PDB file of C-alpha atoms and ligand atoms in Angstrom:
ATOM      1  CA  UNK A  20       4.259 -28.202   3.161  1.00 56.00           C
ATOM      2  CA  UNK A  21       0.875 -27.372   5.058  1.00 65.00           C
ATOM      3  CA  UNK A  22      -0.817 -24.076   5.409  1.00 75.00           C
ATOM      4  CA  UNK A  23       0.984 -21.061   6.760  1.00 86.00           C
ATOM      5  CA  UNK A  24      -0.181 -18.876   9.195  1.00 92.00           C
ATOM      6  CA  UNK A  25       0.781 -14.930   9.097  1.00 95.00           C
ATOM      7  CA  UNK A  26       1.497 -12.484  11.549  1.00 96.00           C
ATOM      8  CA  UNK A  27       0.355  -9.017  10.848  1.00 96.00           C
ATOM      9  CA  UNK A  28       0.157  -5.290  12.126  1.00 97.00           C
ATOM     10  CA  UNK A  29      -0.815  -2.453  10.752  1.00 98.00           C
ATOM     11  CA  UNK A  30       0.142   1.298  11.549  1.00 98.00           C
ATOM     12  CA  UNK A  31      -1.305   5.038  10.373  1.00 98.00           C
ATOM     13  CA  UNK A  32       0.111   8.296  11.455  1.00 98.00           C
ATOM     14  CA  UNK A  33      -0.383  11.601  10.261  1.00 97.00           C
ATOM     15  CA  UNK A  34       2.707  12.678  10.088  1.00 98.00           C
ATOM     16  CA  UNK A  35       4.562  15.649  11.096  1.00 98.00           C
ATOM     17  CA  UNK A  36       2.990  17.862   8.756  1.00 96.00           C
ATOM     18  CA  UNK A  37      -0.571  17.361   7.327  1.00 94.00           C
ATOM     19  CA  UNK A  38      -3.397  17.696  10.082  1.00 92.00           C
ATOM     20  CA  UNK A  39      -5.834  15.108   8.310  1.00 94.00           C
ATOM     21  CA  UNK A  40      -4.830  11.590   7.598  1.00 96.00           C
ATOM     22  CA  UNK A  41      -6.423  11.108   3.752  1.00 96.00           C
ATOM     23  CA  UNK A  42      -4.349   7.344   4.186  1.00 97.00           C
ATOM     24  CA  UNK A  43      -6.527   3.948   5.267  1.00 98.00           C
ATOM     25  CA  UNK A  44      -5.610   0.426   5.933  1.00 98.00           C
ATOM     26  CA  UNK A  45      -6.801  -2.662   6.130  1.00 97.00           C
ATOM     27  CA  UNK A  46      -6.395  -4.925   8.798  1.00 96.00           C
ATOM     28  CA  UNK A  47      -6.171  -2.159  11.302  1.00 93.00           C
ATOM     29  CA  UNK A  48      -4.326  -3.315  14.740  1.00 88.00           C
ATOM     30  CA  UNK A  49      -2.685  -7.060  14.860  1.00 91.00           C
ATOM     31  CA  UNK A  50      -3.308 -10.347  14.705  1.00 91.00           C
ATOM     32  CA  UNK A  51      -2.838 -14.055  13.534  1.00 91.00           C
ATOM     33  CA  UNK A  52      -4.454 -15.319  10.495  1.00 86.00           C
ATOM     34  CA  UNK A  53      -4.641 -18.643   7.862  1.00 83.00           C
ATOM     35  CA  UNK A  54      -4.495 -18.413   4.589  1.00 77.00           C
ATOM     36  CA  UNK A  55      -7.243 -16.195   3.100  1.00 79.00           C
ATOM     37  CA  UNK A  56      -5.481 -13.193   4.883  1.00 90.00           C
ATOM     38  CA  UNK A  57      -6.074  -9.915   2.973  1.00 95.00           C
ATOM     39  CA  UNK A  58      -4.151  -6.502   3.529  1.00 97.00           C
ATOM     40  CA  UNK A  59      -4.667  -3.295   1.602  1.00 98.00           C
ATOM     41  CA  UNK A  60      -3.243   0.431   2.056  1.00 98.00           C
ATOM     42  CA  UNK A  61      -5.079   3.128   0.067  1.00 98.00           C
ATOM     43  CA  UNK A  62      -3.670   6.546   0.240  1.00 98.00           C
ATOM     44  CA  UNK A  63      -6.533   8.856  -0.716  1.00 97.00           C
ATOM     45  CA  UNK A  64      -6.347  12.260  -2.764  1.00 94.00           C
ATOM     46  CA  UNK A  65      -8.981  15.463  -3.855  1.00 86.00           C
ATOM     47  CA  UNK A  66      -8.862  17.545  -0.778  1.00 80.00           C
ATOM     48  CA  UNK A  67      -8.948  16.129   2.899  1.00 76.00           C
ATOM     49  CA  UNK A  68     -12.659  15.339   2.538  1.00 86.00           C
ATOM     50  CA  UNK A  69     -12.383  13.729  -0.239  1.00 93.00           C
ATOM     51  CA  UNK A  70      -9.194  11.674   0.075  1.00 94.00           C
ATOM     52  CA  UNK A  71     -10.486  10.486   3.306  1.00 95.00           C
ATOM     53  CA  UNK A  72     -13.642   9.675   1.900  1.00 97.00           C
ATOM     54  CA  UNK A  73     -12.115   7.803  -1.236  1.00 97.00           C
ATOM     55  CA  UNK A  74      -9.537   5.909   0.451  1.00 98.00           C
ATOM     56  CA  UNK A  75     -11.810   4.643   3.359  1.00 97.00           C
ATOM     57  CA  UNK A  76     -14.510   3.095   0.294  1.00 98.00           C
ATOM     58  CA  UNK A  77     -11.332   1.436  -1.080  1.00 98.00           C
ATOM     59  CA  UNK A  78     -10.814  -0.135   2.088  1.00 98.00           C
ATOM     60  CA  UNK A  79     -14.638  -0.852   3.200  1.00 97.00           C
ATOM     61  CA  UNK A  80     -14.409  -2.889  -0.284  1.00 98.00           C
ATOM     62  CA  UNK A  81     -11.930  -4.731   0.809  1.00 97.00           C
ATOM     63  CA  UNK A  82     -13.139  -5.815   4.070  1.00 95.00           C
ATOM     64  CA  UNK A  83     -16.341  -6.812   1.980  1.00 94.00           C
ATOM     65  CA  UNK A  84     -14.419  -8.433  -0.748  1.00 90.00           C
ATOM     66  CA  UNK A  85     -14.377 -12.004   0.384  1.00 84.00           C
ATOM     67  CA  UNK A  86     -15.874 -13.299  -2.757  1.00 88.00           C
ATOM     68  CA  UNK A  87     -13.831 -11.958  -4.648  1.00 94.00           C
ATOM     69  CA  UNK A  88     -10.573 -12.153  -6.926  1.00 95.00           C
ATOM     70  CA  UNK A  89      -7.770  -9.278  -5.522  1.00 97.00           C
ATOM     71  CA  UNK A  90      -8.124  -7.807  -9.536  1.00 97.00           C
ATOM     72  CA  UNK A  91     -11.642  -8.058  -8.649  1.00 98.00           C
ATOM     73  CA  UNK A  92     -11.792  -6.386  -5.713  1.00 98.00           C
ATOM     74  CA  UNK A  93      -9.845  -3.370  -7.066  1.00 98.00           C
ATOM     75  CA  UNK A  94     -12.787  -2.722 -10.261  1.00 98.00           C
ATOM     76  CA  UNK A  95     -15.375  -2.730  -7.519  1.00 98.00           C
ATOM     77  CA  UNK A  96     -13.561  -0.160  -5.613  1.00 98.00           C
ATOM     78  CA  UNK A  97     -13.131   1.550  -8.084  1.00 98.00           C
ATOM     79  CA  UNK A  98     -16.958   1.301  -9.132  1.00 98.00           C
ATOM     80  CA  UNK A  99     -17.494   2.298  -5.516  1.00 98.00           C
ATOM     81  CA  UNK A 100     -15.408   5.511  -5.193  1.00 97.00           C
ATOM     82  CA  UNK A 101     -17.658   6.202  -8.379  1.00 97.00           C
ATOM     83  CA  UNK A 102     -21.021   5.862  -6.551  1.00 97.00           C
ATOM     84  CA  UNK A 103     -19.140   8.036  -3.980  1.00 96.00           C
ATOM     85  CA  UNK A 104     -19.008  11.046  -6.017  1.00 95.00           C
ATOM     86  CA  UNK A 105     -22.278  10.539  -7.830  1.00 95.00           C
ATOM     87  CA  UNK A 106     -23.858  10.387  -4.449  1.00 95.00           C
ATOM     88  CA  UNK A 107     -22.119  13.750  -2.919  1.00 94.00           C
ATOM     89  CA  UNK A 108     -21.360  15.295  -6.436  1.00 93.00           C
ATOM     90  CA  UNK A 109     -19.033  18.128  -3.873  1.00 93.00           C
ATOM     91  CA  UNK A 110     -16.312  14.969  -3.479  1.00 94.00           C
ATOM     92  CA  UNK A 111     -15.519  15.433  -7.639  1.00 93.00           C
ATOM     93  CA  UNK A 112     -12.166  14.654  -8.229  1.00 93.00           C
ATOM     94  CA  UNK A 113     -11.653  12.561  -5.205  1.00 96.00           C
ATOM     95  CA  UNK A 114      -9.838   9.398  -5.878  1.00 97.00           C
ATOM     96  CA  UNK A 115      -7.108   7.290  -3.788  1.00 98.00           C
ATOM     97  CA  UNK A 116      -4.402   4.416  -4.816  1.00 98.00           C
ATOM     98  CA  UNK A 117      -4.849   1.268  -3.412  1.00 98.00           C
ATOM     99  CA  UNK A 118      -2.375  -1.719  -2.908  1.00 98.00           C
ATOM    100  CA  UNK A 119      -4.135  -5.069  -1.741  1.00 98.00           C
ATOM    101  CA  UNK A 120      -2.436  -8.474  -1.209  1.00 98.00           C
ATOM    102  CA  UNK A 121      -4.087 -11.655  -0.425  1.00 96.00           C
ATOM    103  CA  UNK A 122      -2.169 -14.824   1.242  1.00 94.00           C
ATOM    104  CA  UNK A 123      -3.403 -18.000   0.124  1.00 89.00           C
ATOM    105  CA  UNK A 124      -2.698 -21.403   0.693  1.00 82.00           C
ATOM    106  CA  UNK A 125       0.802 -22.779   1.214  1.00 85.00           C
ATOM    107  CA  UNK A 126       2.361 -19.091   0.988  1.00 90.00           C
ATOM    108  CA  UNK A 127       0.651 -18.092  -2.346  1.00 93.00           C
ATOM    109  CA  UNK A 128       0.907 -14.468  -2.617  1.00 97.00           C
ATOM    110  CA  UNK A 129      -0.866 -12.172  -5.015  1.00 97.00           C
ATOM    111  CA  UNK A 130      -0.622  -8.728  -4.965  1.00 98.00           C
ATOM    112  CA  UNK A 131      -2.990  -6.225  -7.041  1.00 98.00           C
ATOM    113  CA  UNK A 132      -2.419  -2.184  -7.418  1.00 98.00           C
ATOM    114  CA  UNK A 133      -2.933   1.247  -8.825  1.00 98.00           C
ATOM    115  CA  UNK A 134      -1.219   3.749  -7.844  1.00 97.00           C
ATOM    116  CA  UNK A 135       2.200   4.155  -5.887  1.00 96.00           C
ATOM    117  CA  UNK A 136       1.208   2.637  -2.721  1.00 98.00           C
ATOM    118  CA  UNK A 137       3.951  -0.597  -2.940  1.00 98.00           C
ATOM    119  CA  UNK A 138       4.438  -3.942  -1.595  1.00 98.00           C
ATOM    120  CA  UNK A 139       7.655  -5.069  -0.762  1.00 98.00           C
ATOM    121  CA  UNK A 140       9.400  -8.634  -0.101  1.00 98.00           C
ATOM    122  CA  UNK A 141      11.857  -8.897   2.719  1.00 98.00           C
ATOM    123  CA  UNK A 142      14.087 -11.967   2.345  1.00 96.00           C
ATOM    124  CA  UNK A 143      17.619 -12.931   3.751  1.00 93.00           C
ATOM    125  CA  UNK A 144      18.302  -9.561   4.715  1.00 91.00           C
ATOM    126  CA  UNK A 145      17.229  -7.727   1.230  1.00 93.00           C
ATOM    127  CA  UNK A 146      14.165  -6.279   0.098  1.00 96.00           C
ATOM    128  CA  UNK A 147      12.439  -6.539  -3.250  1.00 97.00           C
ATOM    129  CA  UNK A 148      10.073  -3.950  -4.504  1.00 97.00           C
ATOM    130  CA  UNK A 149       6.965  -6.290  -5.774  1.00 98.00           C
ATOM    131  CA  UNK A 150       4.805  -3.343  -7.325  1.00 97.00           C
ATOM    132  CA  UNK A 151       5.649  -0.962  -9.872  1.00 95.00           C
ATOM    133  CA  UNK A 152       4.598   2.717  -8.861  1.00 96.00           C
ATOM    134  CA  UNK A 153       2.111   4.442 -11.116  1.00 96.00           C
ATOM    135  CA  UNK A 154       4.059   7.554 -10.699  1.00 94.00           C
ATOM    136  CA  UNK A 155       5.386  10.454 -13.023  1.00 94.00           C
ATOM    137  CA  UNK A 156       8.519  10.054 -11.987  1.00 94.00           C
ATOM    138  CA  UNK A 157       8.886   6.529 -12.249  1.00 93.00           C
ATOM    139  CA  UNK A 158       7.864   6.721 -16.177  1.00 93.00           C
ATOM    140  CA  UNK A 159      10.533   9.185 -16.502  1.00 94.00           C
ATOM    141  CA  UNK A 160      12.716   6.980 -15.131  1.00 94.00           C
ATOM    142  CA  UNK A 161      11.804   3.944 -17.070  1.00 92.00           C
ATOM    143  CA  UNK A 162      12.254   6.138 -19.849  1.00 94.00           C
ATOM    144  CA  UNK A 163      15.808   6.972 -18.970  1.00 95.00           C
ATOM    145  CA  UNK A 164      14.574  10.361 -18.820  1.00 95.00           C
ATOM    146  CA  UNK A 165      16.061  11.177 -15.204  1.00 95.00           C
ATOM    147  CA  UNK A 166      17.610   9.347 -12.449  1.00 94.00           C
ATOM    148  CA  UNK A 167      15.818   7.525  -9.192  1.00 89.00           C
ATOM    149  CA  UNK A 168      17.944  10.111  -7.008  1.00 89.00           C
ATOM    150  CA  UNK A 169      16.308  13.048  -9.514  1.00 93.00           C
ATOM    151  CA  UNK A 170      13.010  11.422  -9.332  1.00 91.00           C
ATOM    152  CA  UNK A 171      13.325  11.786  -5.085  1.00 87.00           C
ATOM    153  CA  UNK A 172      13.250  15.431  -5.098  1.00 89.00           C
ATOM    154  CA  UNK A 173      11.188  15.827  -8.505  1.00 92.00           C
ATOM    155  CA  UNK A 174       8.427  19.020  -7.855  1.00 91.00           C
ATOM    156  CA  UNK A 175       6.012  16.355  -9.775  1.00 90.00           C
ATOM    157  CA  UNK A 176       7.272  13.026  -7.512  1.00 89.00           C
ATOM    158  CA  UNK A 177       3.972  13.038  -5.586  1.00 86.00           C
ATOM    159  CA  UNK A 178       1.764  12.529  -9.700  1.00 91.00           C
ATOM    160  CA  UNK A 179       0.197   9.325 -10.204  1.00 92.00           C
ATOM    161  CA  UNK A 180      -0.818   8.647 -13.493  1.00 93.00           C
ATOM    162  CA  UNK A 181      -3.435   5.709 -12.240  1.00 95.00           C
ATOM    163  CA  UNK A 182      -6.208   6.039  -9.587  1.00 96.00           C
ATOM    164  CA  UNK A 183      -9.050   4.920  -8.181  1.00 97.00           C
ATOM    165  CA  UNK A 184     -12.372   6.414  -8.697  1.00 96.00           C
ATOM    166  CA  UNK A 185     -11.178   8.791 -12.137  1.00 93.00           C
ATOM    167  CA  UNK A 186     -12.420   6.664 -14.649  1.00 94.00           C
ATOM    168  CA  UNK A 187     -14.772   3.352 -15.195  1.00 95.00           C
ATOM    169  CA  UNK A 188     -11.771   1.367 -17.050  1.00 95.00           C
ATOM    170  CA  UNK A 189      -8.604   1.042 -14.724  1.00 96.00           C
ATOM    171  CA  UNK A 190      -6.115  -0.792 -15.605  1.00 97.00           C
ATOM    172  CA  UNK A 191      -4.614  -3.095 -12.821  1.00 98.00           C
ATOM    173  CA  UNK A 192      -1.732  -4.521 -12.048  1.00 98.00           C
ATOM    174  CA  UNK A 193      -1.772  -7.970 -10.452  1.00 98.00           C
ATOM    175  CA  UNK A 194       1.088 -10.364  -9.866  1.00 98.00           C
ATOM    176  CA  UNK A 195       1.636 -13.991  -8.078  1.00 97.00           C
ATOM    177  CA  UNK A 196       5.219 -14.476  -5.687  1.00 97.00           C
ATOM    178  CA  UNK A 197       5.306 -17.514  -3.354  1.00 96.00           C
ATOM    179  CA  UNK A 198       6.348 -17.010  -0.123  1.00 96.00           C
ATOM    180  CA  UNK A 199       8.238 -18.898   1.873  1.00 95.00           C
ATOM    181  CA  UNK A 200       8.194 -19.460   6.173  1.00 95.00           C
ATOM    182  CA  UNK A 201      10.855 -16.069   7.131  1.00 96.00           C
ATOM    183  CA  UNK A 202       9.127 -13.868   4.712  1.00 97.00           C
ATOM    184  CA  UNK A 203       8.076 -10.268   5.417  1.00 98.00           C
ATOM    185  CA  UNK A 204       5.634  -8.236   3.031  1.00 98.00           C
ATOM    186  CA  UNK A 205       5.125  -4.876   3.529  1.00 98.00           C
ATOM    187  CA  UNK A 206       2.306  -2.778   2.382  1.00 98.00           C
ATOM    188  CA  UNK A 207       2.716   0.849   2.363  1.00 98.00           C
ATOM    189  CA  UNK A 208       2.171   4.212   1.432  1.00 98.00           C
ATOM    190  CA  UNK A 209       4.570   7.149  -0.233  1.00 96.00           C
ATOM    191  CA  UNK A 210       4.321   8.857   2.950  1.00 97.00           C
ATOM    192  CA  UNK A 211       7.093   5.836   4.318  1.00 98.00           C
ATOM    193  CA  UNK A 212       8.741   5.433   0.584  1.00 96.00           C
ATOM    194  CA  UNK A 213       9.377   9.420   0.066  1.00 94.00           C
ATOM    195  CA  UNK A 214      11.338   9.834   3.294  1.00 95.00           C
ATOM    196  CA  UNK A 215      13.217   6.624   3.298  1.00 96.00           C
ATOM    197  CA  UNK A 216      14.731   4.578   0.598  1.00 93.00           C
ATOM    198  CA  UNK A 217      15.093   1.134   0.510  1.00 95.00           C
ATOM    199  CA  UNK A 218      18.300   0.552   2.177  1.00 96.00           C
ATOM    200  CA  UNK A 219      16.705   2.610   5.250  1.00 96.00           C
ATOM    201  CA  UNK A 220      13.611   0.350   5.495  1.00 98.00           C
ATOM    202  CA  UNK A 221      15.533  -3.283   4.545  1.00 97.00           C
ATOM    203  CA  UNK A 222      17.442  -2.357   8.005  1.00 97.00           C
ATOM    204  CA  UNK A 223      14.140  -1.782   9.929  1.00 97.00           C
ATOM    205  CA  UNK A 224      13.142  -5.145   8.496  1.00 97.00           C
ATOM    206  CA  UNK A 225      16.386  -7.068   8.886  1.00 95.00           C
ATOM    207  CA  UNK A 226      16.046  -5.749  12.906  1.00 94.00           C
ATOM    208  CA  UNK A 227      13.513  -9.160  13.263  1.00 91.00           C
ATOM    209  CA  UNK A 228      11.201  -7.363  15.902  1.00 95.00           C
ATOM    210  CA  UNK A 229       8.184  -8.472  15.786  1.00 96.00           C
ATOM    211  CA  UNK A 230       5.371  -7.155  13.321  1.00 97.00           C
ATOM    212  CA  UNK A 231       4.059  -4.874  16.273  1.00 97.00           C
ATOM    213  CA  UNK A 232       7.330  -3.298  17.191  1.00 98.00           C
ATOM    214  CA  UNK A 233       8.453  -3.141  13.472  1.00 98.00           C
ATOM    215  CA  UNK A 234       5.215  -1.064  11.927  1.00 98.00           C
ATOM    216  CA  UNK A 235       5.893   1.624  14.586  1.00 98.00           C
ATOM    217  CA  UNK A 236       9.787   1.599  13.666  1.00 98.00           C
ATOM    218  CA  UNK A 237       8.810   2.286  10.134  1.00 98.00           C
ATOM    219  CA  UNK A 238       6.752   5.261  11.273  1.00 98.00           C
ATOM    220  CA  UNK A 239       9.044   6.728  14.055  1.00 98.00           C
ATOM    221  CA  UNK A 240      11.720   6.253  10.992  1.00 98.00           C
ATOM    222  CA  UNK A 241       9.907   8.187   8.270  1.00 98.00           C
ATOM    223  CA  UNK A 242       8.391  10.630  10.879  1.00 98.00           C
ATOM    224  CA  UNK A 243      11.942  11.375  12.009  1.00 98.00           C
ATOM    225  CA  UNK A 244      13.356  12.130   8.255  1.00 97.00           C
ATOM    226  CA  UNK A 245      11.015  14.324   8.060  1.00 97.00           C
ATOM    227  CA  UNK A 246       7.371  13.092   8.150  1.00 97.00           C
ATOM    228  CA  UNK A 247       5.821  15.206   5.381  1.00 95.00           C
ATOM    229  CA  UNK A 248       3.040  12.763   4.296  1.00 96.00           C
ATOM    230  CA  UNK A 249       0.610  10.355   6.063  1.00 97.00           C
ATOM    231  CA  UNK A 250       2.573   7.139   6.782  1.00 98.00           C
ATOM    232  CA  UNK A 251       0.778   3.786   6.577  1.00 98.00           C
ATOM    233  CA  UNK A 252       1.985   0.467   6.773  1.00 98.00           C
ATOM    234  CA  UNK A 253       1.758  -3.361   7.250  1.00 98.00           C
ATOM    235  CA  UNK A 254       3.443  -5.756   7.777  1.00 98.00           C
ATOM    236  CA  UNK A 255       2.999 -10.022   7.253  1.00 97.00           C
ATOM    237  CA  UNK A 256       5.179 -12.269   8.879  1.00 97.00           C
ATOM    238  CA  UNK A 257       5.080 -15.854   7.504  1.00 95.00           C
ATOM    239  CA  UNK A 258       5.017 -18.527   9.836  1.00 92.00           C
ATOM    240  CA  UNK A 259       4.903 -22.159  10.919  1.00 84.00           C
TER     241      UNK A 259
HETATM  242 MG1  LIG B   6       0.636   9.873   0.356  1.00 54.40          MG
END
């Protein structure tokens, strides 16, 4: 098997609601890469100043990151939303998530996160959720404590319980999937995963537009149920 290429666009809306867009992504726009592709969503929080500010220094990490591991690349922006704050001490309390994936040779996929920005696997016309969300509601639901339907409409549903930029330790999840020529990953934020559930975006997926056509979908989709968060996604195509 030789390298794989990967198709990729990337998409940001406000949303119907919120005037600021605290949400950032990285690639923005489209494009064909090799392997040593990186794409990240961070979905920023702390006021619109500061969630803007906090998720766009996630991102600027990334796009600076290329020496580094993605586990790596999630302490320094962590360590960078830090300098943030000490540097404008008025953005306290600003932190973001951030979900980064980097493709490497032969379809080698790692993911890294904090937070409940997710990555998702679309094969063979089902999706897998690859992240776990660092969520109040998803603990409770682990626990057995309520119900993913309950957890939907829980007052708390929009809690993480890990960020970026709180603390000096974070904790970080990382995990390895190979992929395979077919394959579609999607990055996103909660502003696409509170309005539509999985079954909703697996049939925006299974559609087969191409990445370009497909990241707007996803946003026209959420924006339509409802659109009550900033919506950021994107999208990887494997390829020949
Ligand atoms: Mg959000």
């Amino acid at each position: 098997m030789g390298p794989m290429r990967y198709a990729w666009a990337s998409a940001t809306d406000p949303g119907k609601v919120r005037k600021h867009n605290e949400d950032s992504v990285y690639p923005r726009d489209l494009g064909v890469d090799e392997s040593g592709f990186i794409a990240a969503v961070a979905d920023g929080m702390g006021g619109h100043i500061g969630g803007e500010v906090a998720s766009g220094i996630a991102i600027s990490t990334v796009a600076d990151s290329d020496h580094l591991t993605p586990e790596e690349t999630l302490h320094a922006a962590n360590l960078a939303v830090i300098d943030g704050i000490l540097d404008n001490p008025r953005l306290a309390g600003m932190g973001t998530t951030l979900t980064l994936a980097s493709f490497g040779d032969q379809g080698a996929l790692t993911v890294a996160h904090v937070g409940d920005s997710r990555a998702y696997l679309a094969r063979d016309g089902t999706i897998e959720q690859l992240t776990t969300d660092h969520s109040m509601v998803a603990e409770l639901v682990a626990a057995g404590e309520i119900t993913p339907a309950q957890a939907k409409v829980h007052p708390y549903r929009s809690v993480i319980t890990r960020a970026v930029g709180l603390e000096r330790n974070i904790e970080v999840d990382v995990l390895d999937k190979p992929l395979e020529v077919g394959d579609r990953v999607l990055l996103c934020s909660d502003g696409l995963t509170s309005m539509l559930d999985d079954t909703n975006i697996s049939a925006v997926l299974a559609k087969g537009d191409d990445v370009a056509a497909t990241v707007w979908e996803l946003v026209d989709a959420a924006n339509a149920a409802g659109g009550e968060d900033n919506i950021t996604v994107v999208l990887i195509d494997v390829v020949e």
